Structures are given as C-alpha cells and as structure tokens.
Amino acid sequence: MLIANVRSVRLVMNSVMITNSKMHYKCRNIEKPYLRSDVYRVKVPDDKVKWEVVWPEYAPNDFTSSGAIGKPWADSVNVESQKFKWNDVDGLIDRRSYMGKYNLDGTGRPLNPVGRTGLRGRGVLGKWGPNHAADPIVSRIHHGQLQFVGIARRDSGEWALPGGMVDAGEDVQETLKREFTEEALDGKKYPELDMLWRKGVELYRGYVDDPRNTDNAWMETVVVNFHDNDGYLNNVTLRAGDDAIKLRWITVSLGQKLVQVSNRQALVTMSRRPGPPSIDGLYSLKIDNISYQTAPQDLRRLFEKYGEIGDIHIPRDRYTKQSKGFGFVRFYSRRDAEYAMDRMDGRWVDGREIRVAMARYERPIDERSRNGGSSGYRSSRRLVNSHVHIHMDT
C-alpha cells in the first residue's frame, strides 16, 4: 500500500477514536417499530445481551421483510431450503465475519456475534449472518484545513459517507472505488484517480451498530481513508449521484474527531455547520379528498407504479380512529413524486376527484404507532450505506 505523506496520514489517523461505549444500542431500540414495518423488538437489558447469559424467557418476533424475499441479492427465507457455507466463502458470497467465527442457533441460523437484538429473522437485510459494506473517506488539506467529501442522501436528507454494500463476488477495494464514483462523481470514471485508490489507509473493519441488525443478520463495514496529498482531485468534478441531493467538502478543525467508531460503528462527527433537518416525508405527496374507507394498501396500489415508495400514512382521529379524508405517500425520489403528482392529480377514485400536491410532513408523535401506516422496502443496494452518517452540530 502506497502512502502519500506520513504527516497527512497521521493527521487523519489521529482523528480516529474507537470506543465500545453503548455497544449494540441502536439495534435494541424498542421505542419505535423496526424499519418499514409494524414489528417491535422485545426489550433486551444490557445484562442479557450476550448469548452466554441464559435467558429461557427470551421469545422475540421473527421478521423478514417482504421486500427482502425472492430478490436476486437475498438469501432464501428458510435456511433449511438452501445449503449455506457459514463462516466461509460461499460461491460469490463471503459469509465470514470480521468479528471472527459466529455460532448458529438451534434452527441453523447465524447468531449475531455481539448478542441479542430483540428481533429474529433477516429484517430488511439480504443475507443471513454478516452483510458487508464499504465506506470511503476521501480527504485533502485545503488552505491548511482537513476536509473530506460528504453527501446528503436523497432518501433521508442525512449527511453520510458515499459508501454502500459489497456486491456478490466483488472485492472491498472495488466497492470503495465504485461507490465513490457512483455517489460523488455521478458515475464518471477518472483514470487520474487510479493512483489515489492505491493509497488507501484502513481505519476500521468490524461490526456496525445498525438499526437494521437482528439476532440472525447484521451489518459490518470497512472504512478506508484515501487522502489526496498530490492534487489528484484538483481536475475532477465532484457531482452528487442519483442517491444524493447534495455533495460538498466538509471541513474538520484540527484536533476534532473525523471518524468516531462508537458502538463499533463508524460515525463522522464535526461541529462546524448545522446540517439540514431530517424531515419525514421530504418527497411526500398529500392526497386530498380520499374516501374514509381508503386504506394505506389502496394508496400503494394507486401510486407504486410511479416509483419506489418509502412510506404511506393516512392520519386518523386519535379518539374515533376514523380517517381524516387525506393521506401521504412518500417517495424516495423527488422525480418519482412529481411524476406521480402529474399523473394522479384530478383523477377520480372511488367516486371522488382526488387532489395531489407536494407536501412536507412529519408524523405527530401520537400517530407513530404500530398501525400508523404502511411501509415499503427500497431494493437499491446503496440505501444500505446509511450506517455511516455525518452529524453536524453547532
């Protein structure tokens, strides 16, 4: 591995702090349902996380999202129906964990090496056992300050590293390069960056405390720093790809942590500028004048032809539980939302002329319940890189 400049590498490496505080925390959240579902985790106390602790009463829900069933990138639902090579390279799939050898439960499913999560199954993850990702930190020194490339994700508005899932048969180094090209170069390949890709310094390899994790499927990542000390990026046009709405060089003051692996999770932290708020329904459509009998699945049937749906919600009176006569359909892509609006506004549905308009909507706390809406699953592999976020506090 080539090192561009020892001082530059130390500058980045000294920004890294690894801590085990609050380990395995996000994947034990019982305050809200599991992602894009109405399924809740059971509470797992800190002293009962480890599998070595005997807990006969432990009986969590078993959930695998319908969006992660029958897809070419997904394992079979039943481990008995497919021969798996656990803790080994299984054809094009690397089922080895960065955490070492993992055990299997009584049904033959892999067991999360960190411990219980309060939920069995695969959830929204494609693979039983480890699901591997890769996250590149592309950095430089600009006017004496350390900077790195960050993107604002189109699906959530959150700032993140331009990383994603390792494809079947793909080397992690290729994933790092491919994801940065797709997310930060809008898919354009620059031969002049070949030297930069050879100068990576690995910062972290291991488990990710991710809200998608379950007892039987979990996220792992490799974080690699590519520091441009030779100006390779000077003649390159950085441009957000399809999954990003913004991209910029983010400045980190010297002495601040560039990457914090908290809960063995790679987090990019800084305190220079406030980021945009995370708005539930950033690309939402408000559907007015719907029938009081209209259910979320009815709206899904009407709108799913126009693009990938992330959430559907019909507000109801908190006391009578009756529909308020309007609903919200959230798309991952603004383009899809606008297309759906153009096609559906003014159409007659169930004897009513519905009105469709763009809207920003965040569910009130009292409406965030088990039966509050219908969730979808986005099949794009790049959605999964949300395990590395950039928190920008003032």
Tab-separated table of C-alpha atoms in Angstrom:
chain	number	residue	atom	x	y	z
A	1	MET	CA	0.000	0.000	0.000
A	2	LEU	CA	1.392	3.379	-1.015
A	3	ILE	CA	1.394	6.216	1.498
A	4	ALA	CA	1.270	9.721	0.029
A	5	ASN	CA	2.578	11.553	3.047
A	6	VAL	CA	3.179	10.290	6.581
A	7	ARG	CA	2.082	13.575	8.134
A	8	SER	CA	-1.188	13.588	6.186
A	9	VAL	CA	-1.988	10.030	7.143
A	10	ARG	CA	-1.237	10.696	10.799
A	11	LEU	CA	-3.482	13.739	10.637
A	12	VAL	CA	-6.398	11.562	9.637
A	13	MET	CA	-5.479	8.596	11.815
A	14	ASN	CA	-5.137	10.821	14.873
A	15	SER	CA	-8.708	11.921	14.246
A	16	VAL	CA	-9.967	8.388	14.814
A	17	MET	CA	-11.306	7.311	18.178
A	18	ILE	CA	-12.572	3.811	18.838
A	19	THR	CA	-14.844	3.273	21.789
A	20	ASN	CA	-17.082	0.468	22.939
A	21	SER	CA	-19.450	2.711	24.898
A	22	LYS	CA	-23.151	1.985	24.366
A	23	MET	CA	-22.244	-1.017	22.268
A	24	HIS	CA	-25.157	-2.676	20.485
A	25	TYR	CA	-27.513	0.186	21.289
A	26	LYS	CA	-29.305	1.252	18.088
A	27	CYS	CA	-30.336	-2.295	17.232
A	28	ARG	CA	-32.127	-2.696	20.578
A	29	ASN	CA	-34.427	0.306	20.188
A	30	ILE	CA	-37.934	-0.561	21.385
A	31	GLU	CA	-39.393	2.959	21.162
A	32	LYS	CA	-40.461	2.565	17.542
A	33	PRO	CA	-41.124	-0.364	15.198
A	34	TYR	CA	-38.421	-1.998	13.148
A	35	LEU	CA	-37.647	-0.240	9.876
A	36	ARG	CA	-40.532	-0.098	7.413
A	37	SER	CA	-42.701	-2.435	9.486
A	38	ASP	CA	-45.162	-2.588	12.359
A	39	VAL	CA	-42.997	-5.115	14.202
A	40	TYR	CA	-41.487	-4.164	17.541
A	41	ARG	CA	-38.417	-5.595	19.237
A	42	VAL	CA	-38.622	-7.052	22.714
A	43	LYS	CA	-36.592	-5.304	25.370
A	44	VAL	CA	-33.115	-6.724	25.900
A	45	PRO	CA	-31.469	-5.448	29.109
A	46	ASP	CA	-27.746	-4.744	29.000
A	47	ASP	CA	-27.022	-7.702	31.242
A	48	LYS	CA	-28.824	-10.111	28.886
A	49	VAL	CA	-27.283	-9.086	25.554
A	50	LYS	CA	-24.628	-11.799	25.499
A	51	TRP	CA	-25.718	-15.204	24.269
A	52	GLU	CA	-23.742	-16.802	27.072
A	53	VAL	CA	-26.296	-15.407	29.521
A	54	VAL	CA	-29.076	-17.984	29.916
A	55	TRP	CA	-32.495	-16.416	29.268
A	56	PRO	CA	-35.215	-19.073	28.780
A	57	GLU	CA	-37.996	-16.464	28.536
A	58	TYR	CA	-36.428	-14.744	25.513
A	59	ALA	CA	-39.003	-15.038	22.687
A	60	PRO	CA	-38.679	-12.174	20.159
A	61	ASN	CA	-40.701	-11.744	16.978
A	62	ASP	CA	-39.361	-13.408	13.842
A	63	PHE	CA	-39.445	-10.930	10.958
A	64	THR	CA	-38.106	-10.865	7.419
A	65	SER	CA	-39.369	-8.020	5.234
A	66	SER	CA	-41.352	-8.988	2.142
A	67	GLY	CA	-39.077	-6.611	0.246
A	68	ALA	CA	-36.117	-8.849	1.097
A	69	ILE	CA	-37.718	-12.065	-0.115
A	70	GLY	CA	-37.298	-13.539	-3.571
A	71	LYS	CA	-34.782	-10.926	-4.709
A	72	PRO	CA	-31.599	-11.949	-6.577
A	73	TRP	CA	-29.476	-10.350	-3.857
A	74	ALA	CA	-31.355	-12.003	-0.977
A	75	ASP	CA	-30.930	-15.377	0.710
A	76	SER	CA	-33.789	-17.852	0.959
A	77	VAL	CA	-36.227	-17.277	3.800
A	78	ASN	CA	-35.634	-20.706	5.322
A	79	VAL	CA	-32.049	-21.719	5.966
A	80	GLU	CA	-33.117	-25.357	5.600
A	81	SER	CA	-34.075	-24.845	1.936
A	82	GLN	CA	-30.599	-23.778	0.849
A	83	LYS	CA	-27.140	-25.113	1.623
A	84	PHE	CA	-25.041	-22.409	3.221
A	85	LYS	CA	-21.319	-22.391	3.921
A	86	TRP	CA	-21.294	-20.453	7.160
A	87	ASN	CA	-18.053	-18.747	8.247
A	88	ASP	CA	-16.632	-19.330	4.768
A	89	VAL	CA	-16.702	-18.068	1.187
A	90	ASP	CA	-19.955	-19.433	-0.223
A	91	GLY	CA	-19.680	-19.194	-4.005
A	92	LEU	CA	-19.643	-15.433	-4.692
A	93	ILE	CA	-20.810	-14.558	-1.168
A	94	ASP	CA	-18.317	-14.022	1.643
A	95	ARG	CA	-20.095	-15.256	4.762
A	96	ARG	CA	-17.109	-14.714	7.024
A	97	SER	CA	-17.419	-12.141	9.781
A	98	TYR	CA	-14.809	-9.522	10.610
A	99	MET	CA	-15.634	-10.343	14.237
A	100	GLY	CA	-14.391	-13.919	13.961
A	101	LYS	CA	-16.312	-17.169	13.855
A	102	TYR	CA	-20.006	-16.871	14.690
A	103	ASN	CA	-22.267	-19.591	16.069
A	104	LEU	CA	-25.594	-20.931	14.814
A	105	ASP	CA	-28.854	-21.154	16.725
A	106	GLY	CA	-30.989	-24.267	17.072
A	107	THR	CA	-32.631	-23.682	13.677
A	108	GLY	CA	-29.314	-23.359	11.844
A	109	ARG	CA	-29.357	-19.570	11.578
A	110	PRO	CA	-26.245	-17.466	12.314
A	111	LEU	CA	-26.183	-15.734	15.685
A	112	ASN	CA	-25.263	-12.055	15.933
A	113	PRO	CA	-21.715	-12.106	17.388
A	114	VAL	CA	-22.405	-9.155	19.658
A	115	GLY	CA	-25.571	-10.570	21.148
A	116	ARG	CA	-29.352	-10.339	21.304
A	117	THR	CA	-31.210	-7.549	19.495
A	118	GLY	CA	-34.808	-8.316	20.451
A	119	LEU	CA	-35.744	-9.465	16.941
A	120	ARG	CA	-35.154	-12.654	14.959
A	121	GLY	CA	-35.094	-13.126	11.197
A	122	ARG	CA	-33.326	-11.123	8.489
A	123	GLY	CA	-35.350	-7.915	8.794
A	124	VAL	CA	-34.622	-5.822	5.692
A	125	LEU	CA	-31.135	-7.241	5.218
A	126	GLY	CA	-30.416	-9.513	2.289
A	127	LYS	CA	-28.082	-12.032	3.879
A	128	TRP	CA	-28.241	-14.288	6.891
A	129	GLY	CA	-25.200	-13.506	9.008
A	130	PRO	CA	-22.857	-10.655	8.049
A	131	ASN	CA	-23.912	-8.113	5.417
A	132	HIS	CA	-20.742	-6.394	4.242
A	133	ALA	CA	-20.441	-2.727	3.325
A	134	ALA	CA	-17.563	-0.376	2.490
A	135	ASP	CA	-17.209	3.339	3.240
A	136	PRO	CA	-14.524	5.560	1.662
A	137	ILE	CA	-13.331	8.736	3.368
A	138	VAL	CA	-11.780	10.875	0.622
A	139	SER	CA	-9.849	13.705	2.260
A	140	ARG	CA	-7.466	16.557	1.493
A	141	ILE	CA	-5.729	19.521	3.098
A	142	HIS	CA	-7.254	22.770	1.801
A	143	HIS	CA	-5.902	26.125	2.986
A	144	GLY	CA	-4.342	24.326	5.930
A	145	GLN	CA	-7.562	22.580	6.967
A	146	LEU	CA	-8.555	18.935	6.785
A	147	GLN	CA	-11.595	18.273	4.575
A	148	PHE	CA	-13.455	15.185	3.413
A	149	VAL	CA	-16.247	14.508	0.930
A	150	GLY	CA	-19.751	14.104	2.337
A	151	ILE	CA	-23.112	13.614	0.626
A	152	ALA	CA	-26.668	14.413	1.690
A	153	ARG	CA	-28.703	11.300	0.972
A	154	ARG	CA	-31.701	11.663	-1.290
A	155	ASP	CA	-33.778	9.160	0.691
A	156	SER	CA	-33.368	10.735	4.118
A	157	GLY	CA	-31.623	14.103	3.740
A	158	GLU	CA	-28.978	12.943	6.228
A	159	TRP	CA	-25.303	13.606	5.601
A	160	ALA	CA	-23.292	10.449	5.043
A	161	LEU	CA	-20.141	8.986	3.564
A	162	PRO	CA	-20.523	7.909	-0.081
A	163	GLY	CA	-20.404	4.191	0.648
A	164	GLY	CA	-22.560	1.121	0.120
A	165	MET	CA	-22.893	-2.641	0.029
A	166	VAL	CA	-20.271	-5.035	-1.305
A	167	ASP	CA	-21.721	-6.808	-4.335
A	168	ALA	CA	-21.517	-10.583	-4.724
A	169	GLY	CA	-18.031	-11.559	-5.870
A	170	GLU	CA	-16.748	-8.009	-5.504
A	171	ASP	CA	-13.520	-7.094	-3.722
A	172	VAL	CA	-13.927	-4.491	-0.972
A	173	GLN	CA	-11.394	-2.207	-2.659
A	174	GLU	CA	-13.519	-2.241	-5.807
A	175	THR	CA	-16.603	-1.437	-3.738
A	176	LEU	CA	-14.909	1.592	-2.211
A	177	LYS	CA	-13.946	2.926	-5.627
A	178	ARG	CA	-17.281	2.085	-7.257
A	179	GLU	CA	-19.406	3.637	-4.529
A	180	PHE	CA	-17.436	6.889	-4.532
A	181	THR	CA	-17.670	7.015	-8.328
A	182	GLU	CA	-21.432	6.467	-8.264
A	183	GLU	CA	-22.229	8.733	-5.322
A	184	ALA	CA	-19.701	11.568	-5.656
A	185	LEU	CA	-18.657	11.546	-9.331
A	186	ASP	CA	-22.123	10.856	-10.777
A	187	GLY	CA	-20.793	7.647	-12.294
A	188	LYS	CA	-17.989	9.231	-14.310
A	189	LYS	CA	-14.659	7.405	-14.170
A	190	TYR	CA	-11.434	9.412	-13.943
A	191	PRO	CA	-8.231	7.495	-14.815
A	192	GLU	CA	-6.242	10.177	-12.989
A	193	LEU	CA	-7.697	8.900	-9.702
A	194	ASP	CA	-6.173	5.438	-10.096
A	195	MET	CA	-3.159	6.452	-8.016
A	196	LEU	CA	-5.415	7.802	-5.254
A	197	TRP	CA	-7.273	4.499	-4.998
A	198	ARG	CA	-3.957	2.741	-4.359
A	199	LYS	CA	-3.205	4.904	-1.330
A	200	GLY	CA	-5.976	3.824	1.000
A	201	VAL	CA	-5.396	3.550	4.736
A	202	GLU	CA	-7.849	1.314	6.561
A	203	LEU	CA	-9.364	2.997	9.613
A	204	TYR	CA	-11.899	0.431	10.760
A	205	ARG	CA	-13.115	-3.080	9.964
A	206	GLY	CA	-15.861	-4.650	12.006
A	207	TYR	CA	-19.405	-4.709	13.326
A	208	VAL	CA	-21.821	-1.808	12.864
A	209	ASP	CA	-24.462	-0.985	15.460
A	210	ASP	CA	-27.159	-0.521	12.842
A	211	PRO	CA	-30.951	-0.293	13.351
A	212	ARG	CA	-31.394	-2.981	10.679
A	213	ASN	CA	-29.499	-5.608	12.670
A	214	THR	CA	-31.305	-8.640	14.046
A	215	ASP	CA	-30.329	-11.736	16.003
A	216	ASN	CA	-29.552	-13.503	12.723
A	217	ALA	CA	-28.399	-10.776	10.299
A	218	TRP	CA	-26.155	-7.783	10.887
A	219	MET	CA	-24.099	-5.056	9.203
A	220	GLU	CA	-20.310	-4.970	9.039
A	221	THR	CA	-18.159	-2.404	7.259
A	222	VAL	CA	-14.664	-1.427	6.209
A	223	VAL	CA	-13.786	2.274	6.452
A	224	VAL	CA	-10.808	3.359	4.336
A	225	ASN	CA	-9.232	6.816	4.080
A	226	PHE	CA	-7.982	7.982	0.684
A	227	HIS	CA	-6.008	11.141	1.380
A	228	ASP	CA	-5.229	13.289	-1.659
A	229	ASN	CA	-1.886	14.874	-0.896
A	230	ASP	CA	-0.894	15.173	-4.560
A	231	GLY	CA	-3.817	17.089	-6.053
A	232	TYR	CA	-5.422	14.195	-7.915
A	233	LEU	CA	-8.857	15.709	-7.271
A	234	ASN	CA	-7.973	19.204	-8.476
A	235	ASN	CA	-9.129	18.491	-12.020
A	236	VAL	CA	-12.039	16.258	-11.078
A	237	THR	CA	-15.645	17.456	-10.994
A	238	LEU	CA	-17.411	16.269	-7.864
A	239	ARG	CA	-21.098	15.807	-8.552
A	240	ALA	CA	-23.785	14.102	-6.485
A	241	GLY	CA	-25.104	10.871	-7.972
A	242	ASP	CA	-28.690	9.633	-8.136
A	243	ASP	CA	-28.835	8.749	-4.442
A	244	ALA	CA	-27.612	12.155	-3.210
A	245	ILE	CA	-29.127	15.635	-3.267
A	246	LYS	CA	-26.002	17.484	-2.152
A	247	LEU	CA	-22.270	16.966	-2.038
A	248	ARG	CA	-19.524	19.077	-0.538
A	249	TRP	CA	-16.114	19.168	1.034
A	250	ILE	CA	-16.646	19.261	4.788
A	251	THR	CA	-14.029	20.998	6.900
A	252	VAL	CA	-12.857	19.436	10.157
A	253	SER	CA	-10.933	21.555	12.634
A	254	LEU	CA	-7.620	20.045	13.702
A	255	GLY	CA	-7.982	18.183	16.958
A	256	GLN	CA	-11.581	17.241	16.239
A	257	LYS	CA	-12.551	13.649	15.548
A	258	LEU	CA	-13.021	12.939	11.863
A	259	VAL	CA	-14.288	9.418	12.393
A	260	GLN	CA	-15.637	8.019	15.609
A	261	VAL	CA	-16.298	4.327	15.820
A	262	SER	CA	-18.917	4.421	18.537
A	263	ASN	CA	-20.612	1.132	19.304
A	264	ARG	CA	-18.054	-0.136	16.795
A	265	GLN	CA	-19.918	1.987	14.286
A	266	ALA	CA	-18.162	4.441	12.001
A	267	LEU	CA	-19.563	7.891	12.683
A	268	VAL	CA	-18.303	11.061	11.140
A	269	THR	CA	-18.529	13.872	13.680
A	270	MET	CA	-17.881	17.567	13.359
A	271	SER	CA	-19.154	20.830	14.794
A	272	ARG	CA	-18.735	23.399	12.080
A	273	ARG	CA	-22.101	23.879	10.377
A	274	PRO	CA	-25.655	22.728	11.072
A	275	GLY	CA	-26.989	20.182	8.618
A	276	PRO	CA	-30.466	20.128	7.123
A	277	PRO	CA	-33.233	18.763	9.330
A	278	SER	CA	-34.256	15.178	8.823
A	279	ILE	CA	-37.808	15.525	7.513
A	280	ASP	CA	-40.118	12.541	7.394
A	281	GLY	CA	-41.755	12.957	4.017
A	282	LEU	CA	-39.114	15.025	2.241
A	283	TYR	CA	-40.589	13.877	-1.062
A	284	SER	CA	-44.148	13.360	0.094
A	285	LEU	CA	-47.401	13.830	-1.762
A	286	LYS	CA	-50.537	14.884	0.085
A	287	ILE	CA	-53.590	13.086	-1.286
A	288	ASP	CA	-56.775	15.052	-0.520
A	289	ASN	CA	-60.442	14.040	-0.784
A	290	ILE	CA	-59.917	10.306	-0.420
A	291	SER	CA	-62.704	8.034	0.779
A	292	TYR	CA	-62.908	7.443	4.518
A	293	GLN	CA	-62.649	3.724	3.711
A	294	THR	CA	-59.365	4.127	1.809
A	295	ALA	CA	-56.564	2.112	3.431
A	296	PRO	CA	-52.775	2.503	3.052
A	297	GLN	CA	-52.637	-0.545	0.791
A	298	ASP	CA	-55.161	1.135	-1.526
A	299	LEU	CA	-52.893	4.163	-1.909
A	300	ARG	CA	-49.973	1.855	-2.514
A	301	ARG	CA	-51.790	0.142	-5.384
A	302	LEU	CA	-52.543	3.523	-6.936
A	303	PHE	CA	-49.057	5.016	-6.634
A	304	GLU	CA	-46.479	2.218	-6.671
A	305	LYS	CA	-46.387	2.203	-10.485
A	306	TYR	CA	-44.718	5.629	-10.428
A	307	GLY	CA	-41.664	4.783	-8.343
A	308	GLU	CA	-40.270	3.377	-5.102
A	309	ILE	CA	-42.425	4.175	-2.087
A	310	GLY	CA	-40.861	4.578	1.337
A	311	ASP	CA	-43.917	5.250	3.487
A	312	ILE	CA	-47.684	5.637	3.276
A	313	HIS	CA	-49.725	7.240	6.034
A	314	ILE	CA	-53.387	8.108	6.471
A	315	PRO	CA	-53.900	10.331	9.552
A	316	ARG	CA	-56.735	9.272	11.812
A	317	ASP	CA	-58.601	10.917	14.624
A	318	ARG	CA	-56.873	9.909	17.827
A	319	TYR	CA	-60.174	9.144	19.554
A	320	THR	CA	-62.536	7.783	16.865
A	321	LYS	CA	-59.719	6.273	14.744
A	322	GLN	CA	-61.632	7.438	11.656
A	323	SER	CA	-59.678	8.606	8.610
A	324	LYS	CA	-59.399	12.377	8.215
A	325	GLY	CA	-60.021	12.104	4.480
A	326	PHE	CA	-56.470	12.656	3.301
A	327	GLY	CA	-53.185	10.779	3.258
A	328	PHE	CA	-49.499	10.986	2.449
A	329	VAL	CA	-47.385	8.932	0.060
A	330	ARG	CA	-43.622	9.298	0.413
A	331	PHE	CA	-41.308	8.555	-2.496
A	332	TYR	CA	-37.552	8.090	-2.263
A	333	SER	CA	-37.082	10.182	-5.413
A	334	ARG	CA	-38.444	13.682	-5.933
A	335	ARG	CA	-38.630	12.936	-9.647
A	336	ASP	CA	-40.937	9.979	-8.952
A	337	ALA	CA	-43.077	12.075	-6.613
A	338	GLU	CA	-43.508	14.839	-9.182
A	339	TYR	CA	-44.332	12.315	-11.892
A	340	ALA	CA	-46.966	10.689	-9.685
A	341	MET	CA	-48.457	14.096	-8.864
A	342	ASP	CA	-48.764	14.995	-12.555
A	343	ARG	CA	-50.439	11.680	-13.335
A	344	MET	CA	-52.791	11.405	-10.360
A	345	ASP	CA	-53.915	14.965	-9.585
A	346	GLY	CA	-57.572	15.366	-10.574
A	347	ARG	CA	-58.229	11.666	-11.160
A	348	TRP	CA	-61.456	10.103	-9.962
A	349	VAL	CA	-61.028	7.347	-7.378
A	350	ASP	CA	-63.973	5.668	-5.640
A	351	GLY	CA	-66.315	8.373	-6.942
A	352	ARG	CA	-64.123	11.231	-5.682
A	353	GLU	CA	-61.855	13.641	-7.524
A	354	ILE	CA	-58.601	13.430	-5.584
A	355	ARG	CA	-56.183	16.342	-5.340
A	356	VAL	CA	-52.454	15.595	-5.205
A	357	ALA	CA	-49.756	18.089	-4.213
A	358	MET	CA	-46.182	18.091	-2.926
A	359	ALA	CA	-46.006	18.341	0.847
A	360	ARG	CA	-43.574	18.103	3.726
A	361	TYR	CA	-44.971	16.068	6.537
A	362	GLU	CA	-43.721	14.660	9.826
A	363	ARG	CA	-45.983	12.350	11.732
A	364	PRO	CA	-47.068	13.704	15.133
A	365	ILE	CA	-45.760	11.589	17.985
A	366	ASP	CA	-49.238	10.329	18.876
A	367	GLU	CA	-49.652	9.000	15.310
A	368	ARG	CA	-46.404	6.998	15.266
A	369	SER	CA	-47.956	3.712	16.306
A	370	ARG	CA	-47.946	0.096	15.335
A	371	ASN	CA	-50.838	0.678	12.937
A	372	GLY	CA	-49.953	4.179	11.813
A	373	GLY	CA	-49.051	3.396	8.225
A	374	SER	CA	-47.736	1.091	5.605
A	375	SER	CA	-44.064	0.885	4.855
A	376	GLY	CA	-42.176	-0.108	1.761
A	377	TYR	CA	-38.752	-1.527	1.032
A	378	ARG	CA	-36.274	0.047	-1.269
A	379	SER	CA	-34.273	-2.552	-3.140
A	380	SER	CA	-31.379	-0.283	-4.056
A	381	ARG	CA	-28.206	-1.651	-2.531
A	382	ARG	CA	-26.919	1.865	-1.975
A	383	LEU	CA	-29.600	2.586	0.571
A	384	VAL	CA	-27.727	0.380	2.975
A	385	ASN	CA	-24.831	2.775	3.407
A	386	SER	CA	-26.846	4.811	5.875
A	387	HIS	CA	-24.892	3.111	8.679
A	388	VAL	CA	-22.284	5.862	8.370
A	389	HIS	CA	-23.759	9.300	8.965
A	390	ILE	CA	-22.224	12.732	9.332
A	391	HIS	CA	-23.514	14.547	12.396
A	392	MET	CA	-23.104	18.317	12.060
A	393	ASP	CA	-23.789	20.001	15.383
A	394	THR	CA	-23.366	23.683	16.056
